[in-house]
C-alpha cells in the first residue's frame, strides 16, 4: 500500500535534506545545522546517501569506487534506489515517526540530477524509481547549495579529497547536474531553499536556520508534528 499523508503516523519529526554538486559545502552545512539543533535540544539524526545504513555502506562502495567500467547507467540508478529504499524504510521513517528530525546529506534530487541530468536517463523515470523506492517520502525542506562547478572542484582539490567515480566525470556532466538541481528547486519553491554556496559557511548556515525557524513557526505550536499534509507525494 502506498503511504499517504493521511496515514503517516504522528508525531512526526522534520526531514531536512542538503543537496548540491560535489564540493558545494553540504557536509559543512549538515554539521553546522546539527550543532544548532543540538544547542536547541532538538533530537535529530544525521545521515547521508548513499550509505546511511549497513547495506547502504556496501552499496556506496560499489557505486563510488573508481574502477574500470563500473555499473551501466540503469544499474547505477537501481543501486542508488536500493540504497535509498533501505535508508528511507529503516532509518528515516522510523526516526521521523519517533518525532526526531532527520538531516540527510543528499536524497532523491541527487539521483534525478546525476542519473537523470548527468547520465541522460529519463528524468521522470529516475524520479518515479526513487518515489517508489521511498514509498513517496518527501523532505519537508531541501536546501540546495548552488555552487559554480569550477568552485566546487577547486574546493575539493583544496581539501585534498580523492575523486570518486562521480566527481571524476566531465565538466559538462557536472554542469548538467547543477542545472537539474536548480530546475527541481524552481518547480517546487515552497519546499526548497536555494543558496548561493559561494557565501561564507556561517552566512549560509544562518540562512538555513532562518528558513527552519519559519518552517517551525508555521506549524501548530511551533512543533514538528501535526504537519503531515506537507509531506507525502509531491510530483
Ligand atoms: N561556504 C564555503 N566557502 C568556502 N569553502 C567552503 C564552504 N563550505 C565548505 N567549504 C570547504 O569546501 C570543501 C568542501 O566542503 P564540503 O565537504 O562541506 O562539501 P560537500 O558538498 O560535502 O562535498 P562532497 O560532495 O565532496 O561531499 C571543504 O574543504 C570545506 O571546508
Ligand atoms: Mg560531503
Coordinates of C-alpha atoms and ligand atoms in Angstrom, one line a residue:
X1 CA 0.0 0.0 0.0
X2 CA 1.2 3.5 -0.8
X3 CA 1.8 5.7 2.2
X4 CA -0.2 9.0 2.1
X5 CA 0.0 12.0 4.4
X6 CA -3.3 10.8 6.0
X7 CA -1.8 7.5 7.2
X8 CA 1.6 8.7 8.2
X9 CA 1.9 8.2 12.0
X10 CA 2.1 11.3 14.2
X11 CA 4.0 12.7 15.9
X12 CA 6.5 13.3 13.1
X13 CA 9.9 14.9 13.0
X14 CA 11.1 17.2 10.3
X15 CA 13.1 15.9 7.3
X16 CA 15.7 18.3 6.0
X17 CA 17.9 17.4 3.1
X18 CA 21.0 19.2 1.7
X19 CA 21.7 18.9 -2.0
X20 CA 24.2 20.3 -4.4
X21 CA 27.1 19.3 -6.5
X22 CA 30.4 17.9 -5.4
X23 CA 32.2 20.3 -3.1
X24 CA 29.2 22.6 -2.7
X25 CA 29.5 22.5 1.1
X26 CA 26.8 20.0 2.0
X27 CA 28.8 18.2 4.7
X28 CA 29.9 21.5 6.2
X29 CA 26.3 22.8 6.4
X30 CA 24.9 19.5 7.8
X31 CA 27.5 19.7 10.6
X32 CA 26.6 23.4 11.4
X33 CA 22.8 22.6 11.4
X34 CA 23.4 19.7 13.7
X35 CA 25.3 21.9 16.1
X36 CA 22.4 24.4 16.1
X37 CA 19.7 21.7 16.6
X38 CA 21.8 20.2 19.4
X39 CA 22.1 23.5 21.1
X40 CA 18.3 23.9 21.0
X41 CA 17.7 20.4 22.3
X42 CA 16.2 19.1 19.1
X43 CA 16.7 15.4 18.8
X44 CA 18.0 14.6 15.4
X45 CA 19.7 12.0 13.2
X46 CA 22.4 12.9 10.8
X47 CA 22.7 10.7 7.8
X48 CA 23.7 10.6 4.1
X49 CA 23.1 8.9 0.8
X50 CA 24.4 6.7 -0.4
X51 CA 25.5 4.9 2.8
X52 CA 23.2 5.8 5.7
X53 CA 22.6 2.1 6.6
X54 CA 24.8 -1.0 6.8
X55 CA 23.6 -2.2 3.4
X56 CA 24.0 1.4 2.1
X57 CA 27.6 1.4 3.2
X58 CA 28.3 -1.6 1.0
X59 CA 26.3 -0.1 -1.9
X60 CA 28.2 3.2 -1.5
X61 CA 31.4 1.3 -2.0
X62 CA 30.0 -0.3 -5.2
X63 CA 28.7 3.0 -6.5
X64 CA 31.6 5.4 -5.8
X65 CA 34.6 3.2 -6.1
X66 CA 36.7 4.1 -9.2
X67 CA 37.1 1.0 -11.2
X68 CA 37.1 0.0 -14.9
X69 CA 33.6 0.0 -16.3
X70 CA 31.6 0.4 -13.2
X71 CA 27.8 0.0 -13.3
X72 CA 26.0 1.0 -16.5
X73 CA 23.6 3.9 -16.0
X74 CA 20.5 1.8 -15.4
X75 CA 22.4 -0.4 -12.9
X76 CA 23.7 2.7 -11.2
X77 CA 20.2 4.2 -10.9
X78 CA 18.9 0.9 -9.4
X79 CA 21.8 0.7 -6.9
X80 CA 21.2 4.2 -5.7
X81 CA 17.5 3.4 -5.5
X82 CA 18.2 0.3 -3.4
X83 CA 20.3 2.3 -1.1
X84 CA 17.5 4.9 -0.8
X85 CA 14.8 2.3 -0.2
X86 CA 16.8 0.8 2.7
X87 CA 17.6 4.2 4.1
X88 CA 14.0 5.5 3.9
X89 CA 12.5 2.4 5.4
X90 CA 14.9 1.6 8.2
X91 CA 16.4 4.9 9.2
X92 CA 14.5 8.0 8.0
X93 CA 10.8 6.9 8.5
X94 CA 11.4 5.3 11.9
X95 CA 13.2 8.4 13.2
X96 CA 10.5 10.8 11.9
X97 CA 7.8 8.6 13.4
X98 CA 9.6 8.8 16.7
X99 CA 9.5 12.6 16.5
X100 CA 13.2 13.0 15.7
X101 CA 14.4 15.3 13.0
X102 CA 16.4 13.8 10.1
X103 CA 19.1 15.7 8.3
X104 CA 20.4 14.0 5.2
X105 CA 23.4 14.8 3.1
X106 CA 21.8 14.1 -0.3
X107 CA 18.5 12.3 -1.2
X108 CA 16.2 11.9 -4.2
X109 CA 17.2 15.0 -6.1
X110 CA 20.8 13.8 -6.3
X111 CA 19.6 10.8 -8.3
X112 CA 17.4 12.9 -10.5
X113 CA 20.3 15.3 -11.1
X114 CA 23.1 12.8 -11.5
X115 CA 21.4 9.8 -13.1
X116 CA 18.7 11.9 -14.9
X117 CA 20.6 15.1 -15.7
X118 CA 24.2 13.8 -15.9
X119 CA 23.6 10.3 -17.4
X120 CA 20.8 11.2 -19.7
X121 CA 18.4 8.6 -18.3
X122 CA 14.8 9.8 -18.5
X123 CA 14.4 12.2 -15.6
X124 CA 10.8 11.3 -14.9
X125 CA 11.7 7.6 -14.8
X126 CA 14.5 8.2 -12.3
X127 CA 12.1 10.3 -10.2
X128 CA 9.5 7.6 -10.3
X129 CA 12.0 5.0 -9.3
X130 CA 13.0 7.0 -6.2
X131 CA 9.4 7.8 -5.4
X132 CA 8.7 4.0 -5.4
X133 CA 11.9 3.2 -3.5
X134 CA 11.0 5.5 -0.7
X135 CA 7.2 4.8 -0.8
X136 CA 7.0 8.5 -1.6
X137 CA 8.7 10.1 1.3
X138 CA 9.3 13.7 0.5
X139 CA 11.5 16.1 2.6
X140 CA 10.0 19.0 4.4
X141 CA 12.8 21.2 3.3
X142 CA 15.6 20.7 0.8
X143 CA 18.5 23.2 0.9
X144 CA 20.2 23.4 -2.5
X145 CA 23.7 24.7 -2.2
X146 CA 24.2 26.1 -5.7
X147 CA 27.9 26.5 -6.5
X148 CA 29.7 27.0 -9.8
X149 CA 31.2 23.7 -11.0
X150 CA 34.7 25.2 -11.0
X151 CA 34.4 26.4 -7.5
X152 CA 33.2 23.0 -6.2
X153 CA 36.0 21.3 -8.0
X154 CA 38.5 23.8 -6.6
X155 CA 37.2 23.2 -3.0
X156 CA 37.5 19.5 -3.4
X157 CA 41.1 19.9 -4.6
X158 CA 41.9 22.2 -1.7
X159 CA 40.5 19.7 0.7
X160 CA 42.8 17.1 -1.0
X161 CA 39.9 14.7 -1.2
X162 CA 40.4 11.8 -3.6
X163 CA 38.0 11.9 -6.5
X164 CA 35.3 9.3 -6.6
X165 CA 33.6 7.9 -9.7
X166 CA 31.0 10.7 -9.9
X167 CA 33.5 13.5 -9.2
X168 CA 35.8 12.4 -11.9
X169 CA 33.1 13.0 -14.5
X170 CA 33.4 15.8 -17.1
X171 CA 32.7 19.4 -16.5
X172 CA 29.7 19.1 -18.9
X173 CA 28.3 16.3 -16.7
X174 CA 28.6 18.5 -13.6
X175 CA 27.1 21.5 -15.4
X176 CA 24.1 19.3 -16.3
X177 CA 23.8 18.1 -12.7
X178 CA 23.8 21.7 -11.4
X179 CA 21.2 22.8 -13.9
X180 CA 18.9 19.9 -13.0
X181 CA 19.2 20.7 -9.3
X182 CA 18.1 24.2 -10.0
X183 CA 15.2 23.1 -12.1
X184 CA 13.9 20.8 -9.3
X185 CA 14.0 23.7 -6.9
X186 CA 12.3 26.1 -9.3
X187 CA 9.5 23.6 -9.8
X188 CA 8.6 23.5 -6.1
X189 CA 9.9 26.7 -4.4
X190 CA 7.8 26.2 -1.2
X191 CA 9.9 23.2 -0.1
X192 CA 13.3 24.4 -1.3
X193 CA 15.8 26.9 -0.1
X194 CA 18.3 27.8 -2.8
X195 CA 21.5 29.4 -1.6
X196 CA 24.5 30.8 -3.4
X197 CA 27.0 28.5 -1.9
X198 CA 30.0 30.8 -2.6
X199 CA 28.9 32.7 0.5
X200 CA 30.7 32.1 3.8
X201 CA 29.7 28.9 5.7
X202 CA 28.4 30.9 8.7
X203 CA 26.2 33.1 6.5
X204 CA 24.8 30.1 4.7
X205 CA 24.1 28.4 8.0
X206 CA 22.3 31.5 9.3
X207 CA 20.0 31.4 6.2
X208 CA 19.2 27.8 6.8
X209 CA 18.3 28.5 10.4
X210 CA 16.1 31.4 9.4
X211 CA 14.2 29.2 7.0
X212 CA 13.9 26.4 9.5
X213 CA 12.6 28.9 12.1
X214 CA 10.0 30.0 9.6
X215 CA 9.1 26.4 8.9
X216 CA 8.6 25.6 12.6
X217 CA 6.7 28.9 13.1
X218 CA 4.3 27.8 10.5
X219 CA 3.5 24.6 12.4
X220 CA 0.9 24.4 15.2
X221 CA 2.6 25.4 18.5
X222 CA 5.8 25.6 16.6
X223 CA 6.2 21.8 16.9
X224 CA 7.3 19.5 14.2
X225 CA 4.2 17.3 14.4
X226 CA 0.7 17.8 13.0
X227 CA 2.0 19.0 9.6
X228 CA 1.9 15.7 7.7
X229 CA -0.1 17.4 5.0
X230 CA 3.1 19.0 3.8
X231 CA 4.8 15.7 3.4
X232 CA 3.9 12.8 1.2
X233 CA 3.7 12.8 -2.6
X234 CA 4.7 15.8 -4.4
X235 CA 5.4 15.4 -8.1
Ligands
LIG1 N1 30.8 28.2 2.0 C1 32.0 27.8 1.8 N2 33.0 28.6 1.4 C2 34.3 28.2 1.2 N3 34.7 26.9 1.4 C3 33.8 26.0 1.8 C4 32.4 26.4 2.1 N4 31.7 25.3 2.5 C5 32.6 24.3 2.5 N5 33.8 24.7 2.1 C6 35.1 23.9 2.0 O1 34.9 23.3 0.8 C7 35.3 21.9 0.9 C8 34.2 21.0 0.5 O2 33.1 21.2 1.5 P1 32.2 20.0 1.9 O3 33.0 18.8 2.2 O4 31.3 20.5 3.0 O5 31.3 19.9 0.6 P2 30.4 18.7 0.1 O6 29.3 19.3 -0.7 O7 30.0 17.8 1.3 O8 31.4 17.9 -0.8 P3 31.2 16.4 -1.4 O9 30.3 16.5 -2.5 O10 32.6 16.1 -1.8 O11 30.8 15.5 -0.2 C9 35.8 21.7 2.3 O12 37.2 21.9 2.3 C10 35.1 22.9 3.1 O13 35.9 23.3 4.2
LIG2 MG1 30.2 15.8 1.6

